Amino acid sequence: MAQPISLSAETETLSQVLGLVETFRAFDSDNDGKITAAELGGILGSLRYNPSEEDVRAMMQQGDTNNDGFLSIEEFLEMNTKSMEFGGLKNVLKNAFEALEVDGDVTAEELYEVMGDDLGFELTLQDCQGIIASTDIDGDGAVSYDDFKLIVNSL
């Protein structure tokens, strides 16, 4: 077995990315997978930011790279992770997912086992549960390959 390696800095960064996923969900009030200008303005207003329509429009234009008038989760993550340092986290998560025999969805227990036993990383089951919960788009307690890939690709 590999020597355990601490990923404290990387897991903190991952936690920030997962926080962004949760923020996206808060902005996406109708759960359609897209943030509209009205949703963005509304949530910012509830945070007492009170942006002007012009400010909201500028934010939307900055992030809406495909010019469809909405912010997708991918666009939102891209917009908000540009300045983050990820170290080796992306490779660690890619290796973890590849080590899993993906037959559909990945559970926290499966991720925990692979991270520790197969890859030698010190993540707690609670860390893995947080990763899965934050990336579990449909709320079924597991993460599909597409959901996991979304997070890894945003790193």
Tab-separated table of C-alpha atoms in Angstrom:
chain	number	residue	atom	x	y	z
A	1	MET	CA	0.000	0.000	0.000
A	2	ALA	CA	1.186	3.522	-0.727
A	3	GLN	CA	2.413	5.750	2.078
A	4	PRO	CA	-0.478	7.941	3.294
A	5	ILE	CA	-0.305	11.455	1.895
A	6	SER	CA	-2.114	14.389	3.460
A	7	LEU	CA	-4.214	16.476	1.124
A	8	SER	CA	-5.253	19.161	3.591
A	9	ALA	CA	-4.558	22.126	1.289
A	10	GLU	CA	-6.095	20.384	-1.705
A	11	THR	CA	-9.161	19.261	0.232
A	12	GLU	CA	-9.661	22.839	1.430
A	13	THR	CA	-9.608	23.955	-2.206
A	14	LEU	CA	-12.005	21.158	-3.117
A	15	SER	CA	-14.243	22.319	-0.299
A	16	GLN	CA	-14.280	25.786	-1.853
A	17	VAL	CA	-15.235	24.333	-5.253
A	18	LEU	CA	-17.978	22.253	-3.668
A	19	GLY	CA	-19.165	25.415	-1.909
A	20	LEU	CA	-19.457	27.004	-5.343
A	21	VAL	CA	-21.637	24.087	-6.459
A	22	GLU	CA	-23.885	24.728	-3.456
A	23	THR	CA	-23.929	28.448	-4.290
A	24	PHE	CA	-24.963	27.632	-7.853
A	25	ARG	CA	-27.821	25.539	-6.495
A	26	ALA	CA	-28.918	28.473	-4.329
A	27	PHE	CA	-28.864	30.819	-7.339
A	28	ASP	CA	-30.748	28.288	-9.496
A	29	SER	CA	-34.048	28.787	-7.666
A	30	ASP	CA	-36.143	26.793	-10.159
A	31	ASN	CA	-33.603	23.914	-10.338
A	32	ASP	CA	-33.424	23.931	-14.125
A	33	GLY	CA	-29.608	23.771	-14.209
A	34	LYS	CA	-29.245	27.361	-15.365
A	35	ILE	CA	-28.978	30.723	-13.659
A	36	THR	CA	-30.930	33.555	-15.221
A	37	ALA	CA	-30.178	37.231	-14.780
A	38	ALA	CA	-33.256	37.498	-12.553
A	39	GLU	CA	-32.066	34.626	-10.332
A	40	LEU	CA	-28.576	36.132	-10.093
A	41	GLY	CA	-29.950	39.575	-9.233
A	42	GLY	CA	-32.375	38.116	-6.703
A	43	ILE	CA	-29.822	36.117	-4.760
A	44	LEU	CA	-27.314	38.983	-4.768
A	45	GLY	CA	-30.060	41.260	-3.498
A	46	SER	CA	-30.878	38.806	-0.705
A	47	LEU	CA	-27.208	38.990	0.283
A	48	ARG	CA	-27.615	42.776	0.546
A	49	TYR	CA	-25.368	43.406	-2.442
A	50	ASN	CA	-28.167	45.154	-4.396
A	51	PRO	CA	-26.517	45.255	-7.827
A	52	SER	CA	-27.934	47.410	-10.573
A	53	GLU	CA	-29.442	45.742	-13.648
A	54	GLU	CA	-26.310	46.836	-15.485
A	55	ASP	CA	-24.084	45.084	-12.898
A	56	VAL	CA	-26.093	41.875	-13.212
A	57	ARG	CA	-25.982	42.063	-16.997
A	58	ALA	CA	-22.197	42.551	-16.886
A	59	MET	CA	-21.782	39.543	-14.576
A	60	MET	CA	-23.918	37.426	-16.875
A	61	GLN	CA	-21.937	38.487	-19.933
A	62	GLN	CA	-18.654	37.716	-18.191
A	63	GLY	CA	-19.655	34.149	-17.401
A	64	ASP	CA	-21.987	33.240	-20.265
A	65	THR	CA	-19.339	31.917	-22.639
A	66	ASN	CA	-21.795	30.231	-25.024
A	67	ASN	CA	-23.999	33.353	-25.172
A	68	ASP	CA	-27.258	31.525	-24.486
A	69	GLY	CA	-28.376	34.072	-21.878
A	70	PHE	CA	-27.857	31.720	-18.923
A	71	LEU	CA	-25.032	30.603	-16.648
A	72	SER	CA	-24.599	26.828	-16.615
A	73	ILE	CA	-22.848	25.108	-13.714
A	74	GLU	CA	-19.775	24.744	-15.928
A	75	GLU	CA	-19.736	28.452	-16.756
A	76	PHE	CA	-20.341	29.379	-13.117
A	77	LEU	CA	-17.460	27.193	-11.922
A	78	GLU	CA	-15.147	28.461	-14.654
A	79	MET	CA	-15.967	32.056	-13.755
A	80	ASN	CA	-15.330	31.521	-10.055
A	81	THR	CA	-12.282	29.227	-10.039
A	82	LYS	CA	-9.900	31.073	-12.365
A	83	SER	CA	-7.661	32.309	-9.552
A	84	MET	CA	-7.671	29.138	-7.423
A	85	GLU	CA	-4.597	26.952	-6.999
A	86	PHE	CA	-5.383	23.253	-7.258
A	87	GLY	CA	-1.978	21.597	-6.927
A	88	GLY	CA	-2.304	17.894	-7.621
A	89	LEU	CA	-5.967	17.692	-6.654
A	90	LYS	CA	-7.249	17.276	-10.197
A	91	ASN	CA	-4.977	14.306	-10.835
A	92	VAL	CA	-5.816	12.757	-7.461
A	93	LEU	CA	-9.546	12.892	-8.170
A	94	LYS	CA	-9.115	11.637	-11.737
A	95	ASN	CA	-7.036	8.715	-10.466
A	96	ALA	CA	-9.613	7.990	-7.783
A	97	PHE	CA	-12.449	7.883	-10.249
A	98	GLU	CA	-10.460	5.751	-12.694
A	99	ALA	CA	-9.583	3.334	-9.875
A	100	LEU	CA	-13.261	2.902	-9.104
A	101	GLU	CA	-14.937	0.285	-11.199
A	102	VAL	CA	-17.596	2.616	-12.443
A	103	ASP	CA	-20.799	0.670	-12.998
A	104	GLY	CA	-22.988	3.698	-12.704
A	105	ASP	CA	-22.747	5.883	-9.639
A	106	VAL	CA	-20.052	6.323	-6.997
A	107	THR	CA	-20.921	6.343	-3.295
A	108	ALA	CA	-19.000	8.006	-0.469
A	109	GLU	CA	-17.954	4.593	0.843
A	110	GLU	CA	-16.522	3.593	-2.555
A	111	LEU	CA	-14.634	6.879	-2.848
A	112	TYR	CA	-13.296	6.527	0.711
A	113	GLU	CA	-12.065	2.993	0.065
A	114	VAL	CA	-10.288	3.903	-3.164
A	115	MET	CA	-8.719	7.079	-1.776
A	116	GLY	CA	-7.250	5.253	1.221
A	117	ASP	CA	-6.644	1.665	0.199
A	118	ASP	CA	-5.763	2.080	-3.469
A	119	LEU	CA	-4.262	5.576	-3.645
A	120	GLY	CA	-2.944	6.084	-0.091
A	121	PHE	CA	-4.607	9.425	0.614
A	122	GLU	CA	-5.863	10.448	4.035
A	123	LEU	CA	-9.448	11.498	3.562
A	124	THR	CA	-12.024	10.697	6.169
A	125	LEU	CA	-15.305	9.032	5.337
A	126	GLN	CA	-16.895	12.332	6.337
A	127	ASP	CA	-14.713	14.168	3.740
A	128	CYS	CA	-15.835	11.691	1.097
A	129	GLN	CA	-19.466	12.022	2.158
A	130	GLY	CA	-19.128	15.799	1.771
A	131	ILE	CA	-17.626	15.406	-1.699
A	132	ILE	CA	-20.430	13.086	-2.785
A	133	ALA	CA	-23.197	15.188	-1.181
A	134	SER	CA	-21.957	18.370	-2.809
A	135	THR	CA	-21.667	16.837	-6.267
A	136	ASP	CA	-24.813	14.697	-6.099
A	137	ILE	CA	-26.916	16.566	-8.629
A	138	ASP	CA	-30.019	14.352	-8.387
A	139	GLY	CA	-29.883	13.776	-4.611
A	140	ASP	CA	-29.758	9.977	-4.737
A	141	GLY	CA	-26.714	9.657	-2.450
A	142	ALA	CA	-24.287	8.809	-5.241
A	143	VAL	CA	-22.474	10.675	-7.993
A	144	SER	CA	-22.614	9.767	-11.645
A	145	TYR	CA	-19.494	9.816	-13.779
A	146	ASP	CA	-20.769	12.965	-15.523
A	147	ASP	CA	-21.312	14.786	-12.210
A	148	PHE	CA	-17.861	13.800	-10.938
A	149	LYS	CA	-16.251	14.749	-14.260
A	150	LEU	CA	-17.880	18.190	-14.023
A	151	ILE	CA	-16.143	18.876	-10.720
A	152	VAL	CA	-12.779	17.464	-11.822
A	153	ASN	CA	-12.869	19.444	-15.067
A	154	SER	CA	-13.544	22.674	-13.174
A	155	LEU	CA	-10.290	22.231	-11.238
